[in-house]
Amino acid sequence: MKLKTFITLAVGIVFLQSCTSKKTESNQTTDSLTVNKIKKTVFGTLPDGRVADQYTLKNANGMEIKISNYGGVITHWTAPDKDGKFEDIVLGFDSLSGYLTPPPYFGAIIGRYGNRIAKGKFTLDGKNYQLAKNNGENHLHGGLVGYDKVLWNAEPMEGEESALKLTYLSKDGEEGYPGNLNITVVYTLLRDNSLKMDYSATTDKATVINLTNHSYFNLSGFKKDILDEEVTLNADRYLPVDKGLIPTGELRLVTGTVFDFTKPTLIEKGINEVKDEQIKLGGGYDHAWILNKKGNELSLAATVLEKTSGRKMEVLTTEPAIQFYTGNFLDGKLTGKGDVKYVKRFALCLESEHYPDSPNQSAFPTVVLKPNEKYSTTTIYKLSVEK
Ligand code: GLA
């Protein structure tokens, strides 16, 4: 009897101890969850009465990224400079209304087809499709109501790293594209100050797809334009374009041209070189560079360094190309967060993607997605500082 009491007591003590240590563990988890907890607030109301939300992702370093389910837009992104000062580095607006009078795709998810399709036409499986011509005579960034202008379903995913899962069903025939396309985009803020974007999709009919994100970065924290930022692109070739910014089909070597960013190069060095026909056509840089890579492995595509703040951004992607766009169409008419005027070349975009106009250029890697296939790509924007 005595022995039984002793055993009961001993087991009890061991049990209590294990509970205490579990509690400590769970407290630690709770702490990291507090850091990674996603805050949801109302961002605004759409003209049809639907409410758009804004989600704040935060990591243990104090980095904060705000994303709306309207267009999947990254509205704010605060990143430290070399002295540890956090500043916003993406163009955008404080409230939803700024995004409703079509701004130039600030921070948004772009699709069904990011970039241009010549004359908005393509043929797939013997059938002709006509899309909206919303950029001169060409189709741009998914058409009149692309994925940047729709409300996505959002599901915050809290854990070791905070993530936001966005889903959207793009119906058969939407903006003229064939096939019901089920899309998922997961934004994850990593502990190394990277934002990982995982895109996936399936379709019930053959379609074309090219998803990307259209964030406009100003690494100085809005203090100046991007001209003295230093860019490196891991690309020996780029795609020259015609006057409508449609690739001519040539894969041109960058060597000896102002398109050579194989080594760190100041943007201002070549951006105004109007003797270069391609600079003239683009009004600066607005071209796709073909990445040096073997297949669709995740590899370094681009690096941008802003020396005054020390902020550096690396772009890694599984995609075969990157559109480097220097905000040539910004004209100072838009006033964004903190009453800052978005003047020409106030920001740059690095849009990971397949080649523009691929549906019409059979020599380019295919952008066709068939039923029973899964579209899956990843792009990472990684922020750090260089002292
Ligand atoms: C892309 C295009 C540019 C321009 C911007 C949006 O980057 O390549 O030509 O249309 O989007 O203004």
GROMACS .gro file of C-alpha atoms and ligand atoms in nm:
model
  399
    1MET     CA    1   0.000   0.000   0.000
    2LYS     CA    2   0.279   0.237   0.103
    3LEU     CA    3   0.476   0.147  -0.205
    4LYS     CA    4   0.172   0.220  -0.422
    5THR     CA    5   0.133   0.566  -0.262
    6PHE     CA    6   0.500   0.634  -0.323
    7ILE     CA    7   0.474   0.531  -0.690
    8THR     CA    8   0.160   0.742  -0.734
    9LEU     CA    9   0.336   1.043  -0.582
   10ALA     CA   10   0.650   0.994  -0.795
   11VAL     CA   11   0.446   0.961  -1.113
   12GLY     CA   12   0.253   1.272  -1.013
   13ILE     CA   13   0.570   1.475  -0.960
   14VAL     CA   14   0.717   1.364  -1.295
   15PHE     CA   15   0.385   1.450  -1.464
   16LEU     CA   16   0.377   1.795  -1.303
   17GLN     CA   17   0.737   1.861  -1.409
   18SER     CA   18   0.664   1.763  -1.767
   19CYS     CA   19   0.361   1.995  -1.764
   20THR     CA   20   0.576   2.285  -1.643
   21SER     CA   21   0.837   2.231  -1.912
   22LYS     CA   22   0.566   2.202  -2.176
   23LYS     CA   23   0.426   2.528  -2.049
   24THR     CA   24   0.765   2.695  -2.090
   25GLU     CA   25   0.790   2.559  -2.442
   26SER     CA   26   0.441   2.671  -2.528
   27ASN     CA   27   0.514   3.015  -2.382
   28GLN     CA   28   0.810   3.044  -2.617
   29THR     CA   29   0.592   2.942  -2.907
   30THR     CA   30   0.335   3.196  -2.796
   31ASP     CA   31   0.604   3.465  -2.794
   32SER     CA   32   0.712   3.389  -3.147
   33LEU     CA   33   0.348   3.372  -3.252
   34THR     CA   34   0.298   3.718  -3.107
   35VAL     CA   35   0.577   3.844  -3.327
   36ASN     CA   36   0.441   3.657  -3.626
   37LYS     CA   37   0.076   3.730  -3.556
   38ILE     CA   38  -0.094   3.874  -3.857
   39LYS     CA   39  -0.299   4.185  -3.794
   40LYS     CA   40  -0.608   4.230  -4.008
   41THR     CA   41  -0.768   4.572  -4.057
   42VAL     CA   42  -1.021   4.715  -4.298
   43PHE     CA   43  -0.848   4.883  -4.592
   44GLY     CA   44  -1.157   5.028  -4.757
   45THR     CA   45  -1.484   4.962  -4.936
   46LEU     CA   46  -1.511   4.888  -5.305
   47PRO     CA   47  -1.771   5.072  -5.517
   48ASP     CA   48  -1.986   4.754  -5.510
   49GLY     CA   49  -1.987   4.750  -5.130
   50ARG     CA   50  -1.738   4.469  -5.073
   51VAL     CA   51  -1.479   4.532  -4.807
   52ALA     CA   52  -1.107   4.502  -4.879
   53ASP     CA   53  -0.878   4.416  -4.591
   54GLN     CA   54  -0.517   4.479  -4.514
   55TYR     CA   55  -0.295   4.224  -4.341
   56THR     CA   56   0.025   4.311  -4.157
   57LEU     CA   57   0.301   4.050  -4.158
   58LYS     CA   58   0.584   4.106  -3.914
   59ASN     CA   59   0.905   3.921  -3.837
   60ALA     CA   60   1.128   3.910  -3.529
   61ASN     CA   61   1.364   4.172  -3.678
   62GLY     CA   62   1.087   4.430  -3.684
   63MET     CA   63   1.030   4.415  -4.058
   64GLU     CA   64   0.668   4.482  -4.153
   65ILE     CA   65   0.487   4.413  -4.476
   66LYS     CA   66   0.126   4.514  -4.537
   67ILE     CA   67  -0.074   4.336  -4.802
   68SER     CA   68  -0.429   4.395  -4.917
   69ASN     CA   69  -0.653   4.125  -5.059
   70TYR     CA   70  -0.750   4.386  -5.320
   71GLY     CA   71  -0.517   4.294  -5.604
   72GLY     CA   72  -0.288   4.116  -5.358
   73VAL     CA   73  -0.120   4.457  -5.334
   74ILE     CA   74   0.188   4.502  -5.116
   75THR     CA   75   0.097   4.844  -4.982
   76HIS     CA   76   0.380   4.902  -4.731
   77TRP     CA   77   0.716   4.741  -4.662
   78THR     CA   78   0.943   4.879  -4.393
   79ALA     CA   79   1.308   4.778  -4.409
   80PRO     CA   80   1.608   4.885  -4.198
   81ASP     CA   81   1.892   5.098  -4.334
   82LYS     CA   82   2.255   5.056  -4.226
   83ASP     CA   83   2.181   5.242  -3.897
   84GLY     CA   84   1.883   5.021  -3.823
   85LYS     CA   85   1.629   5.288  -3.922
   86PHE     CA   86   1.311   5.140  -4.069
   87GLU     CA   87   1.156   5.313  -4.369
   88ASP     CA   88   0.896   5.228  -4.628
   89ILE     CA   89   1.050   5.111  -4.956
   90VAL     CA   90   0.750   5.050  -5.185
   91LEU     CA   91   0.531   5.298  -5.368
   92GLY     CA   92   0.161   5.295  -5.293
   93PHE     CA   93  -0.125   5.466  -5.114
   94ASP     CA   94  -0.247   5.490  -4.757
   95SER     CA   95  -0.598   5.379  -4.835
   96LEU     CA   96  -0.788   5.169  -5.085
   97SER     CA   97  -0.922   5.470  -5.276
   98GLY     CA   98  -0.576   5.542  -5.419
   99TYR     CA   99  -0.578   5.202  -5.585
  100LEU     CA  100  -0.924   5.238  -5.738
  101THR     CA  101  -0.843   5.503  -5.999
  102PRO     CA  102  -0.609   5.271  -6.183
  103PRO     CA  103  -0.257   5.344  -6.056
  104PRO     CA  104   0.028   5.185  -6.249
  105TYR     CA  105  -0.010   4.843  -6.088
  106PHE     CA  106   0.167   4.948  -5.764
  107GLY     CA  107   0.257   4.636  -5.562
  108ALA     CA  108  -0.005   4.416  -5.726
  109ILE     CA  109  -0.030   4.057  -5.843
  110ILE     CA  110  -0.034   4.065  -6.222
  111GLY     CA  111  -0.217   3.816  -6.443
  112ARG     CA  112  -0.349   3.618  -6.615
  113TYR     CA  113  -0.064   3.721  -6.840
  114GLY     CA  114   0.191   3.964  -6.699
  115ASN     CA  115   0.349   4.195  -6.957
  116ARG     CA  116   0.238   4.230  -7.320
  117ILE     CA  117   0.066   4.016  -7.581
  118ALA     CA  118   0.088   4.162  -7.932
  119LYS     CA  119  -0.244   4.297  -8.055
  120GLY     CA  120  -0.411   4.105  -7.771
  121LYS     CA  121  -0.435   3.799  -7.990
  122PHE     CA  122  -0.318   3.443  -7.968
  123THR     CA  123  -0.408   3.100  -8.099
  124LEU     CA  124  -0.425   2.796  -7.877
  125ASP     CA  125  -0.520   2.443  -7.989
  126GLY     CA  126  -0.639   2.589  -8.321
  127LYS     CA  127  -0.871   2.843  -8.160
  128ASN     CA  128  -0.822   3.221  -8.187
  129TYR     CA  129  -0.855   3.437  -7.879
  130GLN     CA  130  -0.895   3.815  -7.873
  131LEU     CA  131  -0.809   3.997  -7.550
  132ALA     CA  132  -0.850   4.364  -7.462
  133LYS     CA  133  -0.607   4.606  -7.625
  134ASN     CA  134  -0.538   4.816  -7.319
  135ASN     CA  135  -0.190   4.939  -7.409
  136GLY     CA  136  -0.198   5.101  -7.751
  137GLU     CA  137  -0.272   4.817  -7.987
  138ASN     CA  138  -0.144   4.557  -7.740
  139HIS     CA  139  -0.267   4.372  -7.434
  140LEU     CA  140  -0.093   4.450  -7.103
  141HIS     CA  141  -0.094   4.291  -6.757
  142GLY     CA  142  -0.409   4.082  -6.793
  143GLY     CA  143  -0.639   4.339  -6.950
  144LEU     CA  144  -0.902   4.584  -6.827
  145VAL     CA  145  -0.967   4.406  -6.499
  146GLY     CA  146  -0.656   4.204  -6.431
  147TYR     CA  147  -0.571   4.026  -6.105
  148ASP     CA  148  -0.448   4.359  -5.969
  149LYS     CA  149  -0.809   4.482  -5.962
  150VAL     CA  150  -0.994   4.185  -5.813
  151LEU     CA  151  -1.065   4.090  -5.454
  152TRP     CA  152  -0.876   3.777  -5.351
  153ASN     CA  153  -0.978   3.541  -5.071
  154ALA     CA  154  -0.728   3.575  -4.791
  155GLU     CA  155  -0.622   3.327  -4.528
  156PRO     CA  156  -0.360   3.433  -4.274
  157MET     CA  157  -0.124   3.150  -4.185
  158GLU     CA  158   0.044   3.211  -3.853
  159GLY     CA  159   0.337   3.004  -3.745
  160GLU     CA  160   0.711   3.019  -3.719
  161GLU     CA  161   0.697   3.257  -4.014
  162SER     CA  162   0.391   3.459  -4.098
  163ALA     CA  163   0.233   3.401  -4.433
  164LEU     CA  164  -0.075   3.517  -4.619
  165LYS     CA  165  -0.245   3.280  -4.858
  166LEU     CA  166  -0.448   3.443  -5.135
  167THR     CA  167  -0.672   3.248  -5.368
  168TYR     CA  168  -0.877   3.349  -5.668
  169LEU     CA  169  -1.086   3.166  -5.927
  170SER     CA  170  -1.043   3.334  -6.262
  171LYS     CA  171  -1.342   3.213  -6.459
  172ASP     CA  172  -1.335   3.068  -6.808
  173GLY     CA  173  -1.363   3.365  -7.046
  174GLU     CA  174  -1.260   3.628  -6.790
  175GLU     CA  175  -1.079   3.903  -6.983
  176GLY     CA  176  -1.103   3.672  -7.285
  177TYR     CA  177  -0.874   3.398  -7.153
  178PRO     CA  178  -0.981   3.032  -7.179
  179GLY     CA  179  -1.020   2.800  -6.881
  180ASN     CA  180  -1.128   2.825  -6.518
  181LEU     CA  181  -0.800   2.903  -6.349
  182ASN     CA  182  -0.765   2.830  -5.976
  183ILE     CA  183  -0.483   3.045  -5.844
  184THR     CA  184  -0.300   3.049  -5.512
  185VAL     CA  185  -0.039   3.305  -5.415
  186VAL     CA  186   0.134   3.266  -5.079
  187TYR     CA  187   0.335   3.557  -4.942
  188THR     CA  188   0.572   3.452  -4.661
  189LEU     CA  189   0.783   3.695  -4.463
  190LEU     CA  190   1.096   3.501  -4.369
  191ARG     CA  191   1.321   3.558  -4.069
  192ASP     CA  192   1.608   3.661  -4.301
  193ASN     CA  193   1.406   3.966  -4.421
  194SER     CA  194   1.294   3.801  -4.743
  195LEU     CA  195   0.947   3.803  -4.885
  196LYS     CA  196   0.882   3.473  -5.059
  197MET     CA  197   0.606   3.461  -5.317
  198ASP     CA  198   0.482   3.118  -5.420
  199TYR     CA  199   0.245   3.117  -5.715
  200SER     CA  200   0.049   2.808  -5.818
  201ALA     CA  201  -0.246   2.739  -6.046
  202THR     CA  202  -0.446   2.471  -6.220
  203THR     CA  203  -0.686   2.498  -6.512
  204ASP     CA  204  -0.968   2.293  -6.666
  205LYS     CA  205  -0.887   2.403  -7.024
  206ALA     CA  206  -0.555   2.483  -7.192
  207THR     CA  207  -0.465   2.846  -7.123
  208VAL     CA  208  -0.170   3.086  -7.112
  209ILE     CA  209  -0.034   3.209  -6.780
  210ASN     CA  210   0.241   3.443  -6.659
  211LEU     CA  211   0.198   3.563  -6.301
  212THR     CA  212   0.418   3.821  -6.136
  213ASN     CA  213   0.426   4.098  -5.876
  214HIS     CA  214   0.453   4.464  -5.973
  215SER     CA  215   0.610   4.627  -5.666
  216TYR     CA  216   0.783   4.959  -5.725
  217PHE     CA  217   1.090   4.984  -5.502
  218ASN     CA  218   1.262   5.296  -5.379
  219LEU     CA  219   1.535   5.168  -5.147
  220SER     CA  220   1.631   5.519  -5.030
  221GLY     CA  221   1.303   5.532  -4.839
  222PHE     CA  222   1.155   5.791  -5.080
  223LYS     CA  223   1.439   6.041  -5.036
  224LYS     CA  224   1.541   6.055  -5.402
  225ASP     CA  225   1.488   5.888  -5.736
  226ILE     CA  226   1.656   5.563  -5.835
  227LEU     CA  227   1.918   5.698  -6.076
  228ASP     CA  228   2.218   5.645  -5.850
  229GLU     CA  229   2.115   5.296  -5.746
  230GLU     CA  230   2.345   5.018  -5.856
  231VAL     CA  231   2.192   4.723  -6.038
  232THR     CA  232   2.329   4.380  -6.126
  233LEU     CA  233   2.136   4.145  -6.353
  234ASN     CA  234   2.242   3.786  -6.398
  235ALA     CA  235   2.172   3.795  -6.771
  236ASP     CA  236   2.393   3.792  -7.079
  237ARG     CA  237   2.102   3.860  -7.314
  238TYR     CA  238   1.789   4.071  -7.327
  239LEU     CA  239   1.489   4.104  -7.554
  240PRO     CA  240   1.491   4.410  -7.781
  241VAL     CA  241   1.143   4.548  -7.846
  242ASP     CA  242   0.947   4.732  -8.117
  243LYS     CA  243   0.772   5.064  -8.066
  244GLY     CA  244   0.482   4.895  -7.886
  245LEU     CA  245   0.734   4.730  -7.649
  246ILE     CA  246   0.671   4.386  -7.800
  247PRO     CA  247   0.987   4.170  -7.825
  248THR     CA  248   1.115   4.148  -8.182
  249GLY     CA  249   1.211   3.784  -8.125
  250GLU     CA  250   1.584   3.854  -8.114
  251LEU     CA  251   1.781   3.744  -7.808
  252ARG     CA  252   2.047   4.013  -7.807
  253LEU     CA  253   2.379   3.998  -7.618
  254VAL     CA  254   2.419   4.279  -7.367
  255THR     CA  255   2.796   4.300  -7.417
  256GLY     CA  256   2.910   4.647  -7.518
  257THR     CA  257   2.563   4.802  -7.470
  258VAL     CA  258   2.394   5.002  -7.195
  259PHE     CA  259   2.195   4.685  -7.123
  260ASP     CA  260   2.502   4.523  -6.970
  261PHE     CA  261   2.431   4.486  -6.597
  262THR     CA  262   2.637   4.171  -6.556
  263LYS     CA  263   2.853   4.371  -6.312
  264PRO     CA  264   2.716   4.624  -6.060
  265THR     CA  265   2.624   4.930  -6.271
  266LEU     CA  266   2.467   5.264  -6.186
  267ILE     CA  267   2.127   5.304  -6.350
  268GLU     CA  268   2.211   5.660  -6.454
  269LYS     CA  269   2.506   5.538  -6.659
  270GLY     CA  270   2.298   5.423  -6.954
  271ILE     CA  271   1.936   5.519  -6.892
  272ASN     CA  272   1.949   5.840  -7.095
  273GLU     CA  273   2.160   5.697  -7.376
  274VAL     CA  274   1.904   5.786  -7.643
  275LYS     CA  275   2.156   5.705  -7.913
  276ASP     CA  276   2.072   5.349  -7.818
  277GLU     CA  277   1.753   5.278  -8.011
  278GLN     CA  278   1.626   5.043  -7.738
  279ILE     CA  279   1.661   5.307  -7.465
  280LYS     CA  280   1.471   5.545  -7.688
  281LEU     CA  281   1.191   5.294  -7.752
  282GLY     CA  282   1.157   5.208  -7.382
  283GLY     CA  283   1.188   5.566  -7.259
  284GLY     CA  284   1.460   5.416  -7.038
  285TYR     CA  285   1.476   5.057  -6.923
  286ASP     CA  286   1.155   4.861  -6.980
  287HIS     CA  287   1.281   4.530  -7.114
  288ALA     CA  288   1.301   4.163  -7.027
  289TRP     CA  289   1.645   4.024  -6.950
  290ILE     CA  290   1.695   3.652  -7.010
  291LEU     CA  291   1.840   3.500  -6.697
  292ASN     CA  292   2.154   3.289  -6.708
  293LYS     CA  293   2.030   2.959  -6.575
  294LYS     CA  294   2.000   2.593  -6.659
  295GLY     CA  295   1.632   2.526  -6.600
  296ASN     CA  296   1.369   2.648  -6.360
  297GLU     CA  297   1.583   2.635  -6.046
  298LEU     CA  298   1.552   2.916  -5.790
  299SER     CA  299   1.848   3.139  -5.873
  300LEU     CA  300   1.973   3.492  -5.823
  301ALA     CA  301   1.833   3.717  -6.094
  302ALA     CA  302   1.902   4.072  -5.977
  303THR     CA  303   2.065   4.281  -5.706
  304VAL     CA  304   1.996   4.647  -5.632
  305LEU     CA  305   2.211   4.855  -5.395
  306GLU     CA  306   2.124   5.201  -5.265
  307LYS     CA  307   2.450   5.322  -5.117
  308THR     CA  308   2.336   5.609  -4.892
  309SER     CA  309   2.100   5.393  -4.687
  310GLY     CA  310   2.302   5.077  -4.748
  311ARG     CA  311   1.981   4.893  -4.841
  312LYS     CA  312   2.033   4.606  -5.077
  313MET     CA  313   1.770   4.392  -5.245
  314GLU     CA  314   1.829   4.058  -5.412
  315VAL     CA  315   1.571   3.897  -5.637
  316LEU     CA  316   1.570   3.520  -5.672
  317THR     CA  317   1.334   3.339  -5.900
  318THR     CA  318   1.246   3.015  -6.072
  319GLU     CA  319   1.132   3.216  -6.376
  320PRO     CA  320   1.340   3.243  -6.695
  321ALA     CA  321   1.332   3.625  -6.730
  322ILE     CA  322   1.303   3.951  -6.542
  323GLN     CA  323   1.147   4.276  -6.660
  324PHE     CA  324   1.356   4.567  -6.536
  325TYR     CA  325   1.137   4.877  -6.551
  326THR     CA  326   1.264   5.214  -6.432
  327GLY     CA  327   0.934   5.396  -6.370
  328ASN     CA  328   0.953   5.577  -6.703
  329PHE     CA  329   0.578   5.638  -6.712
  330LEU     CA  330   0.560   5.795  -6.366
  331ASP     CA  331   0.500   6.164  -6.429
  332GLY     CA  332   0.452   6.330  -6.091
  333LYS     CA  333   0.072   6.336  -6.123
  334LEU     CA  334   0.024   6.068  -5.860
  335THR     CA  335   0.072   6.159  -5.496
  336GLY     CA  336   0.119   5.859  -5.273
  337LYS     CA  337   0.185   5.776  -4.910
  338GLY     CA  338   0.305   6.068  -4.701
  339ASP     CA  339   0.212   6.313  -4.979
  340VAL     CA  340   0.512   6.214  -5.187
  341LYS     CA  341   0.487   6.290  -5.558
  342TYR     CA  342   0.574   5.994  -5.773
  343VAL     CA  343   0.792   6.156  -6.036
  344LYS     CA  344   0.959   5.990  -6.332
  345ARG     CA  345   1.211   5.726  -6.225
  346PHE     CA  346   1.116   5.750  -5.861
  347ALA     CA  347   1.110   5.370  -5.834
  348LEU     CA  348   1.209   5.054  -6.014
  349CYS     CA  349   1.034   4.724  -6.076
  350LEU     CA  350   1.190   4.383  -6.113
  351GLU     CA  351   0.913   4.162  -6.244
  352SER     CA  352   1.007   3.794  -6.259
  353GLU     CA  353   0.830   3.633  -6.552
  354HIS     CA  354   0.827   3.440  -6.877
  355TYR     CA  355   0.913   3.633  -7.190
  356PRO     CA  356   0.659   3.894  -7.303
  357ASP     CA  357   0.440   3.793  -7.599
  358SER     CA  358   0.531   3.425  -7.559
  359PRO     CA  359   0.184   3.310  -7.676
  360ASN     CA  360   0.280   3.442  -8.022
  361GLN     CA  361   0.649   3.353  -8.030
  362SER     CA  362   0.703   2.981  -8.063
  363ALA     CA  363   1.080   3.009  -8.007
  364PHE     CA  364   1.019   3.141  -7.652
  365PRO     CA  365   0.969   2.900  -7.359
  366THR     CA  366   0.605   2.794  -7.344
  367VAL     CA  367   0.350   2.966  -7.122
  368VAL     CA  368   0.073   2.716  -7.192
  369LEU     CA  369  -0.085   2.545  -6.893
  370LYS     CA  370  -0.293   2.236  -6.962
  371PRO     CA  371  -0.550   2.057  -6.747
  372ASN     CA  372  -0.379   1.803  -6.517
  373GLU     CA  373  -0.067   2.020  -6.505
  374LYS     CA  374   0.032   2.241  -6.215
  375TYR     CA  375   0.174   2.589  -6.262
  376SER     CA  376   0.421   2.659  -5.986
  377THR     CA  377   0.677   2.938  -5.956
  378THR     CA  378   0.862   3.111  -5.673
  379THR     CA  379   1.017   3.455  -5.645
  380ILE     CA  380   1.196   3.602  -5.343
  381TYR     CA  381   1.273   3.967  -5.269
  382LYS     CA  382   1.545   3.967  -5.004
  383LEU     CA  383   1.637   4.283  -4.816
  384SER     CA  384   1.969   4.335  -4.636
  385VAL     CA  385   2.218   4.612  -4.568
  386GLU     CA  386   2.567   4.669  -4.692
  387LYS     CA  387   2.774   4.903  -4.472
  388GLA     C1  388   0.536   4.718  -6.691
  388GLA     C2  389   0.555   4.754  -6.833
  388GLA     C3  390   0.573   4.900  -6.845
  388GLA     C4  391   0.458   4.973  -6.783
  388GLA     C5  392   0.443   4.932  -6.641
  388GLA     C6  393   0.322   4.994  -6.580
  388GLA     O1  394   0.651   4.716  -6.622
  388GLA     O2  395   0.659   4.686  -6.895
  388GLA     O3  396   0.584   4.934  -6.979
  388GLA     O4  397   0.341   4.945  -6.852
  388GLA     O5  398   0.433   4.794  -6.632
  388GLA     O6  399   0.314   5.130  -6.598
   0.00000   0.00000   0.00000
